[in-house]
CSV table of C-alpha atoms and ligand atoms in Angstrom, one decimal:
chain,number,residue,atom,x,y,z
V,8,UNK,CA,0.0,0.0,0.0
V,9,UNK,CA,1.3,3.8,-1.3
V,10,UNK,CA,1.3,5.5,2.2
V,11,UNK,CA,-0.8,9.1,2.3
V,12,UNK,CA,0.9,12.0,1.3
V,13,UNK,CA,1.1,15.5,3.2
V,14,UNK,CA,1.4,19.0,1.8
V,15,UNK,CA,1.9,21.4,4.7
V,16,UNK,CA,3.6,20.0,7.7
V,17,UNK,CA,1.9,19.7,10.8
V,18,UNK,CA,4.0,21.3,14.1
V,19,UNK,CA,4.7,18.7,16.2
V,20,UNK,CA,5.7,19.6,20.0
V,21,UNK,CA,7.5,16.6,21.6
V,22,UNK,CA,6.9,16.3,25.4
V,23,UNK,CA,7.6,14.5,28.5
V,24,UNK,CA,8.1,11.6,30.7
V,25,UNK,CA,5.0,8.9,30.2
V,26,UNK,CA,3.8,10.8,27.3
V,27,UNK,CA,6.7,11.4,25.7
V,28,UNK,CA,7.0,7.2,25.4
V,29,UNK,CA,3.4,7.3,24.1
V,30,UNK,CA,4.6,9.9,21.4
V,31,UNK,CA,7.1,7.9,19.8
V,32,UNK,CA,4.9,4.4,20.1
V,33,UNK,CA,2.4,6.1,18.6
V,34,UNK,CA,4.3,7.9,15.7
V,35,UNK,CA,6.1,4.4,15.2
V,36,UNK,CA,2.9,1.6,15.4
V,37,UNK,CA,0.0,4.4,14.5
V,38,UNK,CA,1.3,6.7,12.2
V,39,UNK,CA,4.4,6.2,10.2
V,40,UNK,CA,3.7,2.9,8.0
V,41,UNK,CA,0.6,4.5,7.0
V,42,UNK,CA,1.5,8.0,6.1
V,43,UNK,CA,4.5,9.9,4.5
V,44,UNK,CA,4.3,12.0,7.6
V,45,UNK,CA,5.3,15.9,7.3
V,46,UNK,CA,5.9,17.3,10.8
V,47,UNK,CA,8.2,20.3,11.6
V,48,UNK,CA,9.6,19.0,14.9
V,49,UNK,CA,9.7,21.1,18.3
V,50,UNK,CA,11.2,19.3,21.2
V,51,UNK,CA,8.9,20.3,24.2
V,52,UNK,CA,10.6,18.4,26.6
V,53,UNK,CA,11.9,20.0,29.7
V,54,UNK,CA,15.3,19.2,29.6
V,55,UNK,CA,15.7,21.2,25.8
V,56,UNK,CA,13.2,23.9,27.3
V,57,UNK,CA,15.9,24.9,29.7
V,58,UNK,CA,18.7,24.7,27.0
V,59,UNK,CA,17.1,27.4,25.0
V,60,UNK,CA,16.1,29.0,27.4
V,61,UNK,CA,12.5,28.3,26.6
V,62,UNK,CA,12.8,29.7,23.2
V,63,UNK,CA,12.0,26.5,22.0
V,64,UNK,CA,8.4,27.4,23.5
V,65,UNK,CA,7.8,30.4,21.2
V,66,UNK,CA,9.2,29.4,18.5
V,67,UNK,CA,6.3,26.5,18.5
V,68,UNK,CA,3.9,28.7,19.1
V,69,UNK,CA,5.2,31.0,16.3
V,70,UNK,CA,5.6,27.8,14.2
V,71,UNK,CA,1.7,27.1,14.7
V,72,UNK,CA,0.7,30.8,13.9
V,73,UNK,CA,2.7,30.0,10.4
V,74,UNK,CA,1.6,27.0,9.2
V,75,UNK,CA,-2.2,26.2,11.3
V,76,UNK,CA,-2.1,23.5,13.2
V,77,UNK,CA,0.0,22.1,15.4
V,78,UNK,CA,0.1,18.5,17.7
V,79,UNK,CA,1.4,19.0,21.1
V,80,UNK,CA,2.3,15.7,23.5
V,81,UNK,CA,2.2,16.7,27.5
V,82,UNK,CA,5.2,18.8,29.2
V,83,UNK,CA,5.7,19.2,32.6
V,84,UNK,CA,5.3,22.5,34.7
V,85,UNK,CA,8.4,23.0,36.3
V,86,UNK,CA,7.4,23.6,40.1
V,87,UNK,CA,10.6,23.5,42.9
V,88,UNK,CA,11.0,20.0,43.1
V,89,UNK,CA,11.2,19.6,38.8
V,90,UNK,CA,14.1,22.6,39.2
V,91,UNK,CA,16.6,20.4,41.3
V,92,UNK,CA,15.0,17.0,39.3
V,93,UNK,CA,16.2,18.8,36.2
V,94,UNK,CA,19.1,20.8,37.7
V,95,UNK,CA,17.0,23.9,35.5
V,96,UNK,CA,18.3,27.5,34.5
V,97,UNK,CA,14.8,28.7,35.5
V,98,UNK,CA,11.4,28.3,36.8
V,99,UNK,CA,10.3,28.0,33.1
V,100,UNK,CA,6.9,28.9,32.8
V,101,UNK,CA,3.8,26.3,31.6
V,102,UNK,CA,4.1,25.8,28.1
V,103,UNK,CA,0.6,25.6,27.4
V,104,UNK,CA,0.2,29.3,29.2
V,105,UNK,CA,2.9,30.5,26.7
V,106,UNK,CA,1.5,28.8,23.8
V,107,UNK,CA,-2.4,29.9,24.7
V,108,UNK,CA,-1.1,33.5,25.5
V,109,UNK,CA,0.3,33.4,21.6
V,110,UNK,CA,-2.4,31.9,20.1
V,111,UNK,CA,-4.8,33.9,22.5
V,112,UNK,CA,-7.7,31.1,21.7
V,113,UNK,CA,-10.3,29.1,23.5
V,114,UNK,CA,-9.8,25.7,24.2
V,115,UNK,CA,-12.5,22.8,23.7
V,116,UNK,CA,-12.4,19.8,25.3
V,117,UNK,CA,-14.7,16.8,24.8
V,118,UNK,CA,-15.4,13.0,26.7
V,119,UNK,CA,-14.2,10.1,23.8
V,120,UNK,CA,-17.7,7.9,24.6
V,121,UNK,CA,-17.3,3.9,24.2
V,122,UNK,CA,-19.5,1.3,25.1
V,123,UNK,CA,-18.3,-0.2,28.3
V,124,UNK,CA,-17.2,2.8,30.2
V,125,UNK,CA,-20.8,4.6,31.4
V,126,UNK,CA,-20.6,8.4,32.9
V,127,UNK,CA,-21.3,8.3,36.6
V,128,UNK,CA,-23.8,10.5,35.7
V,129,UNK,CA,-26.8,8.4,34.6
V,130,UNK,CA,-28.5,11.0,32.3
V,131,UNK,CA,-25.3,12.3,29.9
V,132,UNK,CA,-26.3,10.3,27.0
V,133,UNK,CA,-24.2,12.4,25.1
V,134,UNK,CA,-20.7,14.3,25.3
V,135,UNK,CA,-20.6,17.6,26.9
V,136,UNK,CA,-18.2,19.5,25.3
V,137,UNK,CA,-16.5,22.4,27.2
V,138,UNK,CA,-15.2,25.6,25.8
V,139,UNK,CA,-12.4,26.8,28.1
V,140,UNK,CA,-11.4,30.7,27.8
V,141,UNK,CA,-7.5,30.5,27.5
V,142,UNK,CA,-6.7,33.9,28.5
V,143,UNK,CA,-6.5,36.1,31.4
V,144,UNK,CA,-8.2,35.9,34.8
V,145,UNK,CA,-6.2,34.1,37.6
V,146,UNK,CA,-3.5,32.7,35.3
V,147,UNK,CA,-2.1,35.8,34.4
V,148,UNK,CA,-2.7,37.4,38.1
V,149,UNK,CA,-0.3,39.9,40.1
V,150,UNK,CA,-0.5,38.7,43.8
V,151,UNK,CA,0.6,40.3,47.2
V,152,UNK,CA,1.2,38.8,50.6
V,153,UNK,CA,0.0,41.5,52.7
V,154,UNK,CA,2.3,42.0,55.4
V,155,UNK,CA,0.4,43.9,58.1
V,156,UNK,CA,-2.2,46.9,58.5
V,157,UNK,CA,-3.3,49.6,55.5
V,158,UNK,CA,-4.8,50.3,52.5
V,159,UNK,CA,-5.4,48.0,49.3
V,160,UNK,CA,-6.0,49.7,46.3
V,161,UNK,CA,-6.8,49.2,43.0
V,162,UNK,CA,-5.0,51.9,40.2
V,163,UNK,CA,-5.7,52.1,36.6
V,164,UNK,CA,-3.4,55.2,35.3
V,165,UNK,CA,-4.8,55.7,31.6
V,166,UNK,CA,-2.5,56.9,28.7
V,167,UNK,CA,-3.2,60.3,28.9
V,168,UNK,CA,-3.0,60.6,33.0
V,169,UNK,CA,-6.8,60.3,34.5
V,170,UNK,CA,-6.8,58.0,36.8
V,171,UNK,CA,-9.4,55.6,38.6
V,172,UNK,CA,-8.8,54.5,42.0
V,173,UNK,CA,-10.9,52.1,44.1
V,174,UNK,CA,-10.2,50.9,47.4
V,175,UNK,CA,-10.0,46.9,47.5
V,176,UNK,CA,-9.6,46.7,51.9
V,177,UNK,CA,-8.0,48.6,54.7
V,178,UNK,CA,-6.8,46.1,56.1
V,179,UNK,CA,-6.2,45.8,60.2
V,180,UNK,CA,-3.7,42.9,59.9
V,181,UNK,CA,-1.5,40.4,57.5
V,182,UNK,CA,-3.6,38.8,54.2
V,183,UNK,CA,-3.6,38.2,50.6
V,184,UNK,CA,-4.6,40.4,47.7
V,185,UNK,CA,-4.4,39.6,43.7
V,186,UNK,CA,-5.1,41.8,40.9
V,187,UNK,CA,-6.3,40.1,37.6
V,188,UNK,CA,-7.6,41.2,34.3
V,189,UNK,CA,-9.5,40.4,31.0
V,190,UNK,CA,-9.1,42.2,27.6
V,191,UNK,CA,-12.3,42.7,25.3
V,192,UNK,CA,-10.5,41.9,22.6
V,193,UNK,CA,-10.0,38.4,24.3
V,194,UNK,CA,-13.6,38.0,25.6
V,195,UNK,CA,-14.8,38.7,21.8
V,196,UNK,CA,-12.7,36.4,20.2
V,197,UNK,CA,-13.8,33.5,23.1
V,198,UNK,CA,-17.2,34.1,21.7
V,199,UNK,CA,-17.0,34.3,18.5
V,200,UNK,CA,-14.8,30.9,19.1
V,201,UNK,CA,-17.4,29.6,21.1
V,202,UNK,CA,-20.6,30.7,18.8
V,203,UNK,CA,-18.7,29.3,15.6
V,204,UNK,CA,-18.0,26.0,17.4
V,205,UNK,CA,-21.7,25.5,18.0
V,206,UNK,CA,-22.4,25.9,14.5
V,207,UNK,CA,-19.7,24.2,13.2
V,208,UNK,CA,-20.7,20.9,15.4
V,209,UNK,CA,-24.7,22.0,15.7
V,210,UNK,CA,-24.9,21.9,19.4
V,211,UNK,CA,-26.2,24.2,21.8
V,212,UNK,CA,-24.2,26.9,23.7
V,213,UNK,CA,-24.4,27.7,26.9
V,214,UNK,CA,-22.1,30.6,29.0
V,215,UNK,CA,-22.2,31.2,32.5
V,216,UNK,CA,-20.0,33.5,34.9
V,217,UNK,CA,-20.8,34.6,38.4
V,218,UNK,CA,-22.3,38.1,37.0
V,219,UNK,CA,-24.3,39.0,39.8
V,220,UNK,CA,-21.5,39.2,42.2
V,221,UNK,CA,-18.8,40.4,39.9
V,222,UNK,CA,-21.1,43.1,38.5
V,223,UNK,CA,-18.6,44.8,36.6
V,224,UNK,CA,-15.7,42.0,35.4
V,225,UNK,CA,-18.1,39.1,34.7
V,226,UNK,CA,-20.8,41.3,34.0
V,227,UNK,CA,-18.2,42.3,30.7
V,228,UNK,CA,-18.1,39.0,29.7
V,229,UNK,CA,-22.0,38.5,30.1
V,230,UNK,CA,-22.6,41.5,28.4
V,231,UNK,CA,-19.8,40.7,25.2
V,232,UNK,CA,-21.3,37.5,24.6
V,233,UNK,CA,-25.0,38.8,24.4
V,234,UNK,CA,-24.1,42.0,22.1
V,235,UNK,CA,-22.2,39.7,19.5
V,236,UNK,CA,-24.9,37.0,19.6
V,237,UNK,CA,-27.6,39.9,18.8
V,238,UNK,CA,-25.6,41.1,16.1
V,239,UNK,CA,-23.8,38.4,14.5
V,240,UNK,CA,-25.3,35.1,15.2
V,241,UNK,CA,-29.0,35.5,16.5
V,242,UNK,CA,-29.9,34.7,12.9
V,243,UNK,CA,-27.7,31.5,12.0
V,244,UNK,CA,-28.7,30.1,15.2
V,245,UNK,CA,-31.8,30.3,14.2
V,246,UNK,CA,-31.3,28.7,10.8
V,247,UNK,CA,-29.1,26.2,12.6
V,248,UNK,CA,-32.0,25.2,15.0
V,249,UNK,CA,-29.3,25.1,17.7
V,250,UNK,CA,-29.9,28.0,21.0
V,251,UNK,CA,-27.1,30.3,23.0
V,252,UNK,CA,-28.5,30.9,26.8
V,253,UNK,CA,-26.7,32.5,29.3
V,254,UNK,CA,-27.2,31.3,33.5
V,255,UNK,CA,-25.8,31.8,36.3
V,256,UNK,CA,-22.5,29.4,36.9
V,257,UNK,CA,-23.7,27.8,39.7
V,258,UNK,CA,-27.0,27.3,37.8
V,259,UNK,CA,-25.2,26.2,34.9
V,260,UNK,CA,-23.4,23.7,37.1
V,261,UNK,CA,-26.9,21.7,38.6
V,262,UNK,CA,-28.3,22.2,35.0
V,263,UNK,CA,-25.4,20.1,33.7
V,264,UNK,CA,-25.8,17.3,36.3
V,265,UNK,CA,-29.7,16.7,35.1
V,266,UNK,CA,-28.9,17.2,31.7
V,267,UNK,CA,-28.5,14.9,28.8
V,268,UNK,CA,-25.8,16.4,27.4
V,269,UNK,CA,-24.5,16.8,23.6
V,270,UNK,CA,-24.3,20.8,24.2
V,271,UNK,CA,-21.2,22.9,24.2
V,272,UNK,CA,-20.9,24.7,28.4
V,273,UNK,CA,-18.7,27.8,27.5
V,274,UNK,CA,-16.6,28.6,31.2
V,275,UNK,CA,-14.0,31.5,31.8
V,276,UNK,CA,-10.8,29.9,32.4
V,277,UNK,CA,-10.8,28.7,35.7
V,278,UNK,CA,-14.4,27.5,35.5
V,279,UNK,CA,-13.1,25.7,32.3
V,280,UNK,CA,-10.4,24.0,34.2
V,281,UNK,CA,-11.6,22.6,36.8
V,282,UNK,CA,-15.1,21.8,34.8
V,283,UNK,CA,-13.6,19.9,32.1
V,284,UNK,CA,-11.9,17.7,34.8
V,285,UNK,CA,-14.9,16.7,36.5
V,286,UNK,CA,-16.7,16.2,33.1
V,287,UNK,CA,-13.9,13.8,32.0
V,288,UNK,CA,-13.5,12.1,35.5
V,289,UNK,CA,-17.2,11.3,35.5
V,290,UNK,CA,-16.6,9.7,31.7
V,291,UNK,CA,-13.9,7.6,32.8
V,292,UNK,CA,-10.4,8.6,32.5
V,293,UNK,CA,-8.6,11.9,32.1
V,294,UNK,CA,-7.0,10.1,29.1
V,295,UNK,CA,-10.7,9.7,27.4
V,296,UNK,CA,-10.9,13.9,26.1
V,297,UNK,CA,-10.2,15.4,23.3
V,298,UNK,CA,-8.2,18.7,23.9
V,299,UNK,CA,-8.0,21.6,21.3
V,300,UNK,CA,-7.3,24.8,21.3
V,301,UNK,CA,-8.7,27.3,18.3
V,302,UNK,CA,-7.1,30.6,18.1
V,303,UNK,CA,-9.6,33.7,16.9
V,304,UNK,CA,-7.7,33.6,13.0
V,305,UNK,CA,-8.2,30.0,12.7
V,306,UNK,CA,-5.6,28.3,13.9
V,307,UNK,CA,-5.5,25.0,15.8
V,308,UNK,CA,-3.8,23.0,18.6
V,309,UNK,CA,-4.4,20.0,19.2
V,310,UNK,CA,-3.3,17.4,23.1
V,311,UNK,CA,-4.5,15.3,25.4
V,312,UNK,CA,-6.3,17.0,28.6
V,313,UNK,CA,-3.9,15.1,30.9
V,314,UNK,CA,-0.3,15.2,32.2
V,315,UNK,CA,2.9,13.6,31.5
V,316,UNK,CA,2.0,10.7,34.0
V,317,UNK,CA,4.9,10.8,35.9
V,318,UNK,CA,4.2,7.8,38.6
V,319,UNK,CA,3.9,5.7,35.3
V,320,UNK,CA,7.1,7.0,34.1
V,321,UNK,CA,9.2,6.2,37.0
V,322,UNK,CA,7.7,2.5,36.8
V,323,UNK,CA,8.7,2.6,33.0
V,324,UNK,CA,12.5,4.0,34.1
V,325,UNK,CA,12.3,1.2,36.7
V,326,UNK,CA,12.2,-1.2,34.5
V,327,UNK,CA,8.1,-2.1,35.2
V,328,UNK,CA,5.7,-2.5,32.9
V,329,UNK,CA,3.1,0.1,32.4
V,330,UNK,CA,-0.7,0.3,31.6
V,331,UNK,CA,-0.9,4.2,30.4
V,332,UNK,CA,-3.7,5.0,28.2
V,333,UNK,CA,-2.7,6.6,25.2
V,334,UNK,CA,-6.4,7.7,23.6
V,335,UNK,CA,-6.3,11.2,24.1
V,336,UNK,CA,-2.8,11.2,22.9
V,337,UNK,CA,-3.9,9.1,20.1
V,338,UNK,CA,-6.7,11.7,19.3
V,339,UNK,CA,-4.7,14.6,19.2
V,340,UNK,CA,-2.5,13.0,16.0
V,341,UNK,CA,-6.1,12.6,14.5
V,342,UNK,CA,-7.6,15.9,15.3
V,343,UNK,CA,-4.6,17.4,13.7
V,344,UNK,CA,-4.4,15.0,10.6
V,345,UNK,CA,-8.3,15.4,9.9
V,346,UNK,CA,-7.5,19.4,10.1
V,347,UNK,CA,-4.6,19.2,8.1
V,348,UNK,CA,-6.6,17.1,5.9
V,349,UNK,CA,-9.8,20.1,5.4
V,350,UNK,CA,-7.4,22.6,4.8
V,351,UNK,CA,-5.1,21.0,2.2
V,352,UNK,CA,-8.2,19.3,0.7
V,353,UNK,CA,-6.5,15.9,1.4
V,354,UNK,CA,-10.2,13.4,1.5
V,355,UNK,CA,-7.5,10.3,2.3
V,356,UNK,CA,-5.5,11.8,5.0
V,357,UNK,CA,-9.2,12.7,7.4
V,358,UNK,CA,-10.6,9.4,6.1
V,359,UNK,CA,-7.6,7.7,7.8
V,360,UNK,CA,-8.4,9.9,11.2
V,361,UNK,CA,-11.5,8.8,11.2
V,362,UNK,CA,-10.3,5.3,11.0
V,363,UNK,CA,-7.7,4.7,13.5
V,364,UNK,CA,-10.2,6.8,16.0
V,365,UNK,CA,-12.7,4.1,15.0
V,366,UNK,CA,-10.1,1.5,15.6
V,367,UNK,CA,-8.8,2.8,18.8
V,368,UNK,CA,-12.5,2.8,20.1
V,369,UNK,CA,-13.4,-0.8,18.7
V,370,UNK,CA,-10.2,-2.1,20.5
V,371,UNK,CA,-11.6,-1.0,23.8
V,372,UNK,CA,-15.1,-1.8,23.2
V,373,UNK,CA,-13.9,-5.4,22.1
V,374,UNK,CA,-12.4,-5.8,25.7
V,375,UNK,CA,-9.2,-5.1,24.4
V,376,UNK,CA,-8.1,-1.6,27.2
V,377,UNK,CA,-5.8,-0.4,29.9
V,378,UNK,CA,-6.0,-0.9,33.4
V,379,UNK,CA,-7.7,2.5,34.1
V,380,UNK,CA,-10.6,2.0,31.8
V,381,UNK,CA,-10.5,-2.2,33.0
V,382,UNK,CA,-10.6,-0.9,36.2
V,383,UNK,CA,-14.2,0.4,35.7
V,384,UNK,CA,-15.7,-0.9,32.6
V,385,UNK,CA,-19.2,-3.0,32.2
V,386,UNK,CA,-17.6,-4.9,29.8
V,387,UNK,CA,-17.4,-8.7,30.5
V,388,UNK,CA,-14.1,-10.5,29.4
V,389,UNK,CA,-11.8,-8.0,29.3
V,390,UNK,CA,-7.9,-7.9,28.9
V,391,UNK,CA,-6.1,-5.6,31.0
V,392,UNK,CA,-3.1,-4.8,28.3
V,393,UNK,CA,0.3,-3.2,28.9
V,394,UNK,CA,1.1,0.0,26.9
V,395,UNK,CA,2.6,-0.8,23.7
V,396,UNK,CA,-0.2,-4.1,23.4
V,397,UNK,CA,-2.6,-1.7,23.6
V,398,UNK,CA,-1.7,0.5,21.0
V,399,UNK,CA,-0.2,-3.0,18.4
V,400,UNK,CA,-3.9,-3.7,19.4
V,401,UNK,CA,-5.4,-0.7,18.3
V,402,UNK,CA,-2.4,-1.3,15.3
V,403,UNK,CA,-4.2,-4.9,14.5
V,404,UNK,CA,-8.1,-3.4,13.8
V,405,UNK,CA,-6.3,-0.3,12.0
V,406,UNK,CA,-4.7,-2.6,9.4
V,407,UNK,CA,-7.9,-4.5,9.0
V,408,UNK,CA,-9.8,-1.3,7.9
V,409,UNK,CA,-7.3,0.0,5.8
K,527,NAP,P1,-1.3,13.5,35.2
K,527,NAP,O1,-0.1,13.3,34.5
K,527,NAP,O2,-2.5,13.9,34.5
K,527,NAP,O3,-1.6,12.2,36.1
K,527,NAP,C1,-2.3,12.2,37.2
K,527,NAP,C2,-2.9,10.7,37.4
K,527,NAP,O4,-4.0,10.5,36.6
K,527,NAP,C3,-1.9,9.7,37.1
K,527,NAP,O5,-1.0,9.4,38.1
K,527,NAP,C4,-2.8,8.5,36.7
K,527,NAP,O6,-3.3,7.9,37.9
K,527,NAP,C5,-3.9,9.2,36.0
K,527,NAP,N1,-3.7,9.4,34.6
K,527,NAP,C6,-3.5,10.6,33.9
K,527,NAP,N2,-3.3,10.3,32.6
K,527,NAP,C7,-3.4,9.0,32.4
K,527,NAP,C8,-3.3,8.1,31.3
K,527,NAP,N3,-3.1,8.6,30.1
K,527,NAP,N4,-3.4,6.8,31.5
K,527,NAP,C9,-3.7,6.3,32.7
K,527,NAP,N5,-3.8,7.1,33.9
K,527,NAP,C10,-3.6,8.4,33.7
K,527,NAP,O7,-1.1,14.7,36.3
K,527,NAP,P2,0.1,14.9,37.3
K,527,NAP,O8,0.7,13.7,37.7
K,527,NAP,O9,-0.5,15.9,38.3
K,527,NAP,O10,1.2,15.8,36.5
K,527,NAP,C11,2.4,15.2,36.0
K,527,NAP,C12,3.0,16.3,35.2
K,527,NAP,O11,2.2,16.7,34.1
K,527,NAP,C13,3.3,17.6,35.9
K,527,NAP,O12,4.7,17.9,35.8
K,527,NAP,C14,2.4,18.6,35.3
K,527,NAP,O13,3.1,19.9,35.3
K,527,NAP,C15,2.2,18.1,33.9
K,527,NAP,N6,0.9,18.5,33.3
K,527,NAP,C16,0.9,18.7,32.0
K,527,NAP,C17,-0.3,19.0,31.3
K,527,NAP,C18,-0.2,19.3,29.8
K,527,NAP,O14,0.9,19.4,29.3
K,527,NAP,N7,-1.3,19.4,29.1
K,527,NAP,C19,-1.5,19.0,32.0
K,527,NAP,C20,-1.5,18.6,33.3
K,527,NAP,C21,-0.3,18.4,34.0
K,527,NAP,P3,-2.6,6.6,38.6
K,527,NAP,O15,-1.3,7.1,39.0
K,527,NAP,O16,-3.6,6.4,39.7
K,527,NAP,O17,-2.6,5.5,37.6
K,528,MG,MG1,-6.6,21.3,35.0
């Protein structure tokens, strides 16, 4: 068999630990006899993060503004304990902070649904999808540690001199304070990103924020979201037969636990994060989401929602076997081949995404899994594999398709 041909090369950003494994497994059982595969190759991991001094980081992120879509593996977050693991430079920052500060997108992550492995909530039928703002709020926050008594305040100097002062506390002893900010330009691009997802995928949207206490920040983002659906998309909703409501977050939040699902839940950033844990949790296995991020001039990044897996990767150094799932990693090569594939017009390159996602799922719904799915699946007769059997599985039903 000819293998498929690429045009444009995707960006490919190498990882770490657990994942990094996964990468290469994948690339080598999954991807490379099939396809005459173009990447342009970014090494992610930590320990060439720190030689360039994180350069490495932007230049991915430039890379992906360039050519449109990109395929990133998991990296760690350097915290203390990675600095003196790694003997590092630097504290580098999180990758995926640099890259979604570049890209300035929204992220949208979805449950991968097999038979076998049942939400623990009843009711979701179908996937919820989540739209995660990626800009702003608490991850790009200025903090103090408030030593002792006096006055907090909050200054906004304009260009031209006027200022705006508002006090945040007098305070009578020590405490905490943090400032944080939004841009509209940010909050108008998360909608549009969120109101063209909805059509794109013919689901409903819904937003919510905590707009009656934050009557002012939230209230922006509230507000945003309503003018641009009056002006822009009231109509093509219509048309679509699909509806945008806005709620409170912590109605939003018992909403979604009654709910069927197969809507799109739009959530600031830290509503998104934590959210789209629970979601997955509650649909098995961190490692059963789709992760991408789509920036507001149409470009695309695609991961897994979970992390490098370290506890698995020191069993791997040690010589164990290990039982890592690799289907989120797995879908992030498709979601990026199946993008490549629309924009370059290439029918054979998305038809083979579509495939080895329908392989990798047939593999687990034929009992064929790892141990976190076998740990909790309905399945009868099921084979806990190691995991490279997993993916030569997944390899097997591939072959047979093609
Ligand atoms: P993690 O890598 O997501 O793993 C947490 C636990 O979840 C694992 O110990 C494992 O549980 C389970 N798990 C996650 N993915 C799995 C998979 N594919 N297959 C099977 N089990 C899976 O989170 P972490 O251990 O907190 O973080 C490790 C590193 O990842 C950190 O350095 C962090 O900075 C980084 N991180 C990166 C990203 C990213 O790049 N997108 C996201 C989050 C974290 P058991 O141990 O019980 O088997
Ligand atoms: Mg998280």
């Amino acid at each position: 068999m000819d293998k498929i041909k690429m045009t444009t090369p995707l960006v490919e950003m190498d990882g770490d630990e657990m994942t990094r494994i996964l990468w290469e497994m994948i690339k080598d059982e999954l991807l490379l006899p099939f396809i005459d595969l173009k990447t342009e190759y970014y090494d992610l991991g930590l320990k060439y993060r720190d030689e360039t001094d994180d350069k490495v980081t932007i230049d991915s992120a430039e890379a992906t503004k360039k050519y449109g879509v990109a395929v990133k593996c998991a990296t760690i977050t350097p915290n203390a304990a990675r600095v003196s693991e790694y003997n590092l430079k630097e504290m580098w920052k999180s990758p995926n902070g640099t890259i979604r500060a570049a890209l300035d997108g929204t992220v949208f992550r979805a449950p991968i649904q097999v038979k076998g492995i049942d939400p623990c909530v009843k009711n979701w039928e179908k996937p919820i999808t989540l739209a995660r703002h990626a800009y702003g709020d608490v991850y790009k926050n200025t903090e103090i540690k408030v030593p002792g008594a006096g006055k907090a305040e909050l200054v906004f100097t304009g260009e031209d001199g006027t200022e705006i002062r508002r006090t945040i506390h007098e305070f009578t002893g020590s405490g905490v304070i943090q400032g944080i900010h939004n841009t509209d330009k940010s909050i108008e691009s998360f909608a549009r990103a969120c109101f063209n997802y909805a059509l794109d995928t013919k689901q409903d949207l819904w937003f919510a924020t905590k707009d009656t206490i934050s009557k002012v920040y939230d209230h922006n983002f509230k507000d945003i979201f309503e003018d641009i659906f009056e002006r822009e998309y009231k109509d093509k909703f219509e048309s679509a037969g699909i509806e945008y409501f806005y709620t409170l977050i912590d109605d939003a939040v018992a909403r979604v636990m009654k709910a069927e699902g197969g809507f799109i839940w739009a959530c600031k950033n830290y509503d998104g994060d934590v959210m789209s844990d629970m979601v997955s949790s509650a649909c098995g296995s961190l490692a059963m989401m789709t992760s991408v991020l789509v920036s507001p001039d149409g470009v695309y990044e695609y991961e897994a929602a979970h992390g490098t897996v370290q506890r698995h990767y020191y069993k791997h150094l040690a010589g164990e076997e290990t039982s890592t799932n690799s289907v989120a990693t797995i879908f992030a090569w498709t979601g990026a081949l199946r993008k490549r594939g629309e924009l370059d017009g290439l029918k054979e390159l998305q038809e083979f995404a579509d495939k080895l996602e329908k392989a990798t799922i047939e593999t687990i719904e034929s009992g064929k899994m790892t141990k976190d799915l076998a740990n909790i699946t309905s399945l009868k007769d099921v084979t806990a594999l190691n995991s490279e059997d997993f993916i030569k599985a997944i390899r097997e039903n591939l072959e047979k398709m093609l």
